[in-house]
Tab-separated table of C-alpha atoms and ligand atoms in Angstrom:
chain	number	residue	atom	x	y	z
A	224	UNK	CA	-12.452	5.559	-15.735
A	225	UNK	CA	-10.879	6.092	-12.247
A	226	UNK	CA	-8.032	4.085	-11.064
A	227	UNK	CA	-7.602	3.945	-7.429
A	228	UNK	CA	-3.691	4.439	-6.197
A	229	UNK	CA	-3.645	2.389	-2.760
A	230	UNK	CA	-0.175	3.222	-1.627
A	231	UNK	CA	1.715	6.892	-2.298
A	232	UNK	CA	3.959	8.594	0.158
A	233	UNK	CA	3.099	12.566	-0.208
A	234	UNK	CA	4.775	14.305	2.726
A	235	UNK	CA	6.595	17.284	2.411
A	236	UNK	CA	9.893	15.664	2.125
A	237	UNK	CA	9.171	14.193	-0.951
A	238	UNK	CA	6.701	16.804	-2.421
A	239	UNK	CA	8.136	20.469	-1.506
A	240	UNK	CA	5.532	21.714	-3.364
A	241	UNK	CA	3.166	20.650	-1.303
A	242	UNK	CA	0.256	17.252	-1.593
A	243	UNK	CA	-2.199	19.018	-3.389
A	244	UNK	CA	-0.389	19.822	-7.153
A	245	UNK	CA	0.357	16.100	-7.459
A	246	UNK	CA	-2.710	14.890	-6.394
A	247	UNK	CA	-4.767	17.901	-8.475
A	248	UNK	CA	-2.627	16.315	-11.455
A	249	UNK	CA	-3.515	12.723	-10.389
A	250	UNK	CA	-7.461	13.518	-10.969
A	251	UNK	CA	-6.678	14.999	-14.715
A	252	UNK	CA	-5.313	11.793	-15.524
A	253	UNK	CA	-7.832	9.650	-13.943
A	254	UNK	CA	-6.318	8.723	-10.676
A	255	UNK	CA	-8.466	9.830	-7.531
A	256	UNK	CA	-9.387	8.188	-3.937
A	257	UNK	CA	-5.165	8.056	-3.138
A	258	UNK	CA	-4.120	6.055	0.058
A	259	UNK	CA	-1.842	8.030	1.396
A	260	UNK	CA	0.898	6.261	3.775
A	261	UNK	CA	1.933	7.976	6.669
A	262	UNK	CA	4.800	6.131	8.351
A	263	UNK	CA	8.798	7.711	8.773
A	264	UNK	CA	7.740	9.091	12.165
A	265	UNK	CA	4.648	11.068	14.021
A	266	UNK	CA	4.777	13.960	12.249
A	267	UNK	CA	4.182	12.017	8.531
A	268	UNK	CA	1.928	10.051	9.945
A	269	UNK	CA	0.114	12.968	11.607
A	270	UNK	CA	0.647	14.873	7.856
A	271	UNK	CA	-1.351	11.834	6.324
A	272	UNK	CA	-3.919	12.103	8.639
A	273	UNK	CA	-4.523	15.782	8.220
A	274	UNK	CA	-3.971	15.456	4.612
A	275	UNK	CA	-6.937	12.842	4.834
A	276	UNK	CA	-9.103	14.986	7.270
A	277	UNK	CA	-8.899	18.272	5.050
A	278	UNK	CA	-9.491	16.057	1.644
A	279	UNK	CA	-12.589	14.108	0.782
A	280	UNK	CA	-10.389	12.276	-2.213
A	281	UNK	CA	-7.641	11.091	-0.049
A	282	UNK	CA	-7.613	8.635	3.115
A	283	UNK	CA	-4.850	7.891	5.233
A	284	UNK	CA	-3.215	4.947	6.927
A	285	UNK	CA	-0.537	4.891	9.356
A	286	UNK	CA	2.384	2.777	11.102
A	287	UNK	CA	5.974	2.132	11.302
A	288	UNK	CA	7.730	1.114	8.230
A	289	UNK	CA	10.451	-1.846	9.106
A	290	UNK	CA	13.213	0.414	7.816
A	291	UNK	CA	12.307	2.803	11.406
A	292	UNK	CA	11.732	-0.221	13.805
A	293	UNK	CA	14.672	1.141	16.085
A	294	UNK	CA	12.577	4.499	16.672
A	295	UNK	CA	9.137	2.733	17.781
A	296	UNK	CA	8.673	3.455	21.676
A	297	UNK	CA	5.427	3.309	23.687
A	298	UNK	CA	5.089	6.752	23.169
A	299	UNK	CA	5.232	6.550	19.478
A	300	UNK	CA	3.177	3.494	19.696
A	301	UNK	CA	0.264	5.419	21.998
A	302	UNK	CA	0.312	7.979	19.169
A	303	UNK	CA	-0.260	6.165	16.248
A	304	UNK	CA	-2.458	3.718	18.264
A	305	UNK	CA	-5.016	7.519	18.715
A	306	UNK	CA	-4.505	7.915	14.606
A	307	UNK	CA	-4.995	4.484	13.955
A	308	UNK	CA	-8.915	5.224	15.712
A	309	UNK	CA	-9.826	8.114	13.308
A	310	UNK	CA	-11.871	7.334	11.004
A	311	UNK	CA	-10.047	8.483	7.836
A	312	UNK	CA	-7.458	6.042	8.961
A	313	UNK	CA	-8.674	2.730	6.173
A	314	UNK	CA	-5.376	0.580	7.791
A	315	UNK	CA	-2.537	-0.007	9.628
A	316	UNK	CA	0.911	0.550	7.492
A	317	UNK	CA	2.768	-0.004	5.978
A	318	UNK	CA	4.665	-2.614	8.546
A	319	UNK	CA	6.376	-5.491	7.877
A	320	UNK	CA	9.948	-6.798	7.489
A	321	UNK	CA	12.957	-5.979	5.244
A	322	UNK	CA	15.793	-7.898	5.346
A	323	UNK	CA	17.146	-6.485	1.626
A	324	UNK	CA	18.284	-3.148	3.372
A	325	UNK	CA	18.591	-4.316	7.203
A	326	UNK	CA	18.540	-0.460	8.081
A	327	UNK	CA	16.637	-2.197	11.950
A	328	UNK	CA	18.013	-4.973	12.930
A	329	UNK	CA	15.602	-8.043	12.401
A	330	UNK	CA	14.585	-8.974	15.718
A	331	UNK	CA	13.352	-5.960	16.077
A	332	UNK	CA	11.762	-5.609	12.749
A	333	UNK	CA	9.881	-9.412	13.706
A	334	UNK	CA	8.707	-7.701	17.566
A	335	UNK	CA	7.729	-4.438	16.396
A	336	UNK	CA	5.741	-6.116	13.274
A	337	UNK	CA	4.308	-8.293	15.544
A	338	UNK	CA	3.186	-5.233	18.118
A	339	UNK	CA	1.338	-3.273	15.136
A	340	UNK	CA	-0.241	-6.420	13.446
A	341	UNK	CA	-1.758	-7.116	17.307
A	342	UNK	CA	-2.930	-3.503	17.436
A	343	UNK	CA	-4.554	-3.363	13.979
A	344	UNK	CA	-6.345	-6.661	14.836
A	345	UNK	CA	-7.089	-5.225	18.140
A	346	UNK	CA	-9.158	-2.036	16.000
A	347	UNK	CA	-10.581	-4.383	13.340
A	348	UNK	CA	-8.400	-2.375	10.550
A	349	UNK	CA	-6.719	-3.955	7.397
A	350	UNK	CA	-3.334	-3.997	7.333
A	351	UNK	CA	-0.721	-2.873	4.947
A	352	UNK	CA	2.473	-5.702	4.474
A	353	UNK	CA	5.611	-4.492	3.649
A	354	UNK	CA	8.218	-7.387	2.986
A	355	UNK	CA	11.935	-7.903	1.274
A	356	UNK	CA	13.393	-10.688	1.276
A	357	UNK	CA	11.590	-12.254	4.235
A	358	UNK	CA	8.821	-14.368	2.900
A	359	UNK	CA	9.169	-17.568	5.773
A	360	UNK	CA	8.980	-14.333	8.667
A	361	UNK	CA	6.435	-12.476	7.100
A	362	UNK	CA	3.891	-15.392	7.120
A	363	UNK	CA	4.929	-16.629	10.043
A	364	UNK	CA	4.231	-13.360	12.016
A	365	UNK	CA	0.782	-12.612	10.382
A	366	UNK	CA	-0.363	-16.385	11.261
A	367	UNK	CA	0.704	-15.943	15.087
A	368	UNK	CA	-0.705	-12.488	15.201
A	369	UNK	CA	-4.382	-13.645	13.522
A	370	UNK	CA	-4.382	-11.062	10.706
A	371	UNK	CA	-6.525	-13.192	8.965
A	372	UNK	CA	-8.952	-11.613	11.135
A	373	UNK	CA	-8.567	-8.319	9.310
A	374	UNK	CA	-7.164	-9.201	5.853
A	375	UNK	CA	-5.086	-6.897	3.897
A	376	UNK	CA	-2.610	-5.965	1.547
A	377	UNK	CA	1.403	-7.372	0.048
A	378	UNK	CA	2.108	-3.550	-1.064
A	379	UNK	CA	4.235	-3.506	-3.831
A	380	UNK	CA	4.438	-7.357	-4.687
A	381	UNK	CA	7.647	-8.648	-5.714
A	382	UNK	CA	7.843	-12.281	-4.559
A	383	UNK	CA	6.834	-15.517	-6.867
A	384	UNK	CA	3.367	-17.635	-6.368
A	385	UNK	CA	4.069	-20.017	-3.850
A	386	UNK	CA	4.478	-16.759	-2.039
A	387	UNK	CA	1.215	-15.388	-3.601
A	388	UNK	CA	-1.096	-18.197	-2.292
A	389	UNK	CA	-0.341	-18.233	1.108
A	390	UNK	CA	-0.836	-14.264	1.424
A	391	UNK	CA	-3.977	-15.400	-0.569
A	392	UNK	CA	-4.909	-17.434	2.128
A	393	UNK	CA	-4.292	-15.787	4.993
A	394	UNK	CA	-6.814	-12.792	3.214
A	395	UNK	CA	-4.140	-10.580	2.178
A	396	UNK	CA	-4.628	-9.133	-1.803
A	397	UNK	CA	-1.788	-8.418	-3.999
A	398	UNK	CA	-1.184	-4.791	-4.376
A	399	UNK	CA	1.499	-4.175	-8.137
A	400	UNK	CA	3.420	-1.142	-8.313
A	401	UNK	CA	5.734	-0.133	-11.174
A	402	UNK	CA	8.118	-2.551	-10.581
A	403	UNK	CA	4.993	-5.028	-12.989
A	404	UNK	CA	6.773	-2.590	-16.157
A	405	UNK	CA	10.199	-3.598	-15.523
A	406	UNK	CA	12.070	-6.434	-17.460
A	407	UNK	CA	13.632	-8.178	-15.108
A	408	UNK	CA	10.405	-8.720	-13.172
A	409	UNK	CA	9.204	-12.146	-14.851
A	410	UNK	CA	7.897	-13.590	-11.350
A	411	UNK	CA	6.093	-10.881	-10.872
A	412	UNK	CA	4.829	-10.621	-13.628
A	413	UNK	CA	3.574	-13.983	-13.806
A	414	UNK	CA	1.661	-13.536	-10.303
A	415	UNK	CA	-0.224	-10.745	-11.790
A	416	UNK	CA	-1.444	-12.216	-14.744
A	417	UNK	CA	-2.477	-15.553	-12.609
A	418	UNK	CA	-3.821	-13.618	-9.269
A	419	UNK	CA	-8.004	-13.837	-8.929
A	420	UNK	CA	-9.200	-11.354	-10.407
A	421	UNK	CA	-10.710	-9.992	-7.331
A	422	UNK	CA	-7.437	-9.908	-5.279
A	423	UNK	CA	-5.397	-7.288	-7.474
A	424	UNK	CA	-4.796	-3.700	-6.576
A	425	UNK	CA	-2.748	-1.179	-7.965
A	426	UNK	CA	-0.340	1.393	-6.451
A	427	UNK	CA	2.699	3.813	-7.310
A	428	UNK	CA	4.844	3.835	-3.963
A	429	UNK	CA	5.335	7.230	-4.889
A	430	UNK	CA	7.544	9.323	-4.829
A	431	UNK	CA	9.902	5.700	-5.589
A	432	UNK	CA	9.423	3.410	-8.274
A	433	UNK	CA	8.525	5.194	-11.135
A	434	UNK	CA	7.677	2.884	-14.022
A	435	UNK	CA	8.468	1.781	-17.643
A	436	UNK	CA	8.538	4.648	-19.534
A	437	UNK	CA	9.180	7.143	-16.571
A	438	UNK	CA	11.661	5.030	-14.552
A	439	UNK	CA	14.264	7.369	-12.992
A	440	UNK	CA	12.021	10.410	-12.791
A	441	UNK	CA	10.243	11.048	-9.037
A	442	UNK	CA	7.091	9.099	-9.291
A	443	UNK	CA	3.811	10.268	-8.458
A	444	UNK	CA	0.124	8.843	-8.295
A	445	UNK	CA	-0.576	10.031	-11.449
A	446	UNK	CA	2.079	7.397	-13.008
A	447	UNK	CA	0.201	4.472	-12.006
A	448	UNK	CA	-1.767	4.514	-15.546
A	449	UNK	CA	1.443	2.680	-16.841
A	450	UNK	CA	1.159	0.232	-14.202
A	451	UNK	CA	-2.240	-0.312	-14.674
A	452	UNK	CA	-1.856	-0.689	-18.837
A	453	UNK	CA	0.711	-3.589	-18.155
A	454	UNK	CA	-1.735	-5.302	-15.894
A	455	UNK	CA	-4.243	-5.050	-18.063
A	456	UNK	CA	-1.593	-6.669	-21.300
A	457	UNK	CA	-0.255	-9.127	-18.757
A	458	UNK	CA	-4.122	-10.689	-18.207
A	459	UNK	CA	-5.183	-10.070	-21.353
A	460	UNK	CA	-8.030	-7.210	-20.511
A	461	UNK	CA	-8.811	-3.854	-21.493
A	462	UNK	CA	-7.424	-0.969	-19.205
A	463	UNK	CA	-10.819	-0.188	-18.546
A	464	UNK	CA	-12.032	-3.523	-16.681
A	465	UNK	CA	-8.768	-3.290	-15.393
A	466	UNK	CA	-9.908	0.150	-13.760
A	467	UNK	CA	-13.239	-0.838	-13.185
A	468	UNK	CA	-11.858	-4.140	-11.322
A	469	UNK	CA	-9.075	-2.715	-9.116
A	470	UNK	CA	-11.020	-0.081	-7.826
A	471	UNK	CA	-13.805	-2.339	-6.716
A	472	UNK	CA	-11.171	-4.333	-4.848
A	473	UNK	CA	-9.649	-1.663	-3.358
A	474	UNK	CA	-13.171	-0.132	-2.051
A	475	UNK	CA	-14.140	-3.941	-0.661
A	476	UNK	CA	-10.590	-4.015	1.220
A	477	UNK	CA	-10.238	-0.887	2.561
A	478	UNK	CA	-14.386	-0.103	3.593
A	479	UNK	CA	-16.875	2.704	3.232
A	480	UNK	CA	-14.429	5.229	3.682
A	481	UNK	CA	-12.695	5.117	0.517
A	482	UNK	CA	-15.503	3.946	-1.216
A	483	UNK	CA	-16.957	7.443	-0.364
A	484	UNK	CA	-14.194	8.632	-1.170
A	485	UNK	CA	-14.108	6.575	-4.995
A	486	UNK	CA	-17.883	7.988	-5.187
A	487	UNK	CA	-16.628	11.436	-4.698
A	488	UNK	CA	-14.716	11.501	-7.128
A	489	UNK	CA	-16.647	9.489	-9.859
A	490	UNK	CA	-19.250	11.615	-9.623
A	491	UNK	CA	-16.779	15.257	-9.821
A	492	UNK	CA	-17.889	15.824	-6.493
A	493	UNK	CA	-14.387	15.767	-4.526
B	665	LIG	ZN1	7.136	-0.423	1.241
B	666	LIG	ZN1	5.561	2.679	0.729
């Protein structure tokens, strides 16, 4: 069994001890083929990229999370739009809007969401949503920008299912994170236990996020078994087809290099 973790944070700031003990400890409990998210800046995003270059198990994508819209400039946007061509890049992200925290102020969230979604269509790359609180924007800014065209992911879905079918329709799958083993997450919930069963995806967020029974403890890729067991519950399979299924999905959304990547480490290889 090997289940796929399609969004972790694993720069320096949040692992001291470096990428490679949480990820080493990922693969003993079945986790492998990480997508590791390099926004917060040029150098994370550069760190993902290297971390993706050096590693066969890991690939990278990278962007600028809504929290940093203020920092985006041309210059950071000419940086990340050379990352955004290597190959080990799978998608642009995460981008998107959050109007919970308002750490940007939204405008500027909406234009520089817009810009990236326009340059991931621009290199035919999936793209990575992140959204709070913002469900009317969100759609309304992947419409305009034609990311149907390149399809992608709600990371960390916490909205309800009228929310869930038009992401759905505008090709964007439904990625769960630990927030699926909380209590107070019925909507949630009830989206993954309705979702096609070809349009699910797990992930951790790590290092945030940490679920049911390990909430309040740094999370890390290797957590996302508990994630996975509730999805599995909440639709009535075993964790296995669970596995089996997610992974698939991932591999079809995010192309040949993480399915390379999946192989690798099926097969011990990695
Ligand atoms: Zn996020
Ligand atoms: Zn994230």
């Amino acid at each position: 069994m090997l289940l796929v973790d399609t969004h972790c944070h694993l720069d320096p700031r949040y692992f001291a001890e470096g990428a490679d003990p949480p990820i080493e400890r990922a693969r003993s409990a079945g986790v492998g083929a990480l997508i590791c998210i390099g926004v917060g800046g040029l150098p994370a995003a550069e760190n993902a990229v290297q971390l993706a270059q050096r590693r066969s198990d890991i690939v990278a994508t990278v962007g600028v999370h809504p929290h940093d819209a203020l920092e985006n400039s041309p210059e950071l946007e000419a940086s990340l739009e050379r990352l955004i061509g290597d190959e080990r890049v799978v998608a642009v992200g995460e981008i998107g809007l959050d109007y919970h925290y308002d750490r940007s102020p939204r405008e500027l969230q909406r234009s520089v969401f817009a810009r990236y979604v326009a340059l991931a269509v621009r290199h035919r790359k999936p793209i990575v949503v992140h959204t709070r609180n913002a469900k009317d924007d969100t759609l309304e800014i992947l419409a305009a920008e034609g990311a149907r065209e390149v399809g992608g992911v709600i990371h960390c879905f916490s909205e309800d299912r009228e929310f869930a079918r038009a992401a759905l329709e505008l090709d964007f799958d439904l990625s769960f994170s630990g927030i699926l083993t909380f209590k107070n997450a019925a909507s949630v919930q009830d989206v993954a236990g309705w979702a096609p069963q070809e349009r699910i995806l797990v992930e951790t967020d790590s290092p945030y996020l940490s679920p049911v029974p390990l909430r309040g403890k740094s999370c890390e890729p290797a957590y996302i078994v508990h994630t996975a067991r509730r999805l599995a519950e909440l639709r009535g399979e075993a964790l296995e087809r669970i596995a089996e299924l997610t992974t698939e999905n991932a591999a079809r959304r995010f192309g040949s290099r993480l399915a390379e990547a999946i192989r690798l480490c099926q097969t011990g290889r990695a």
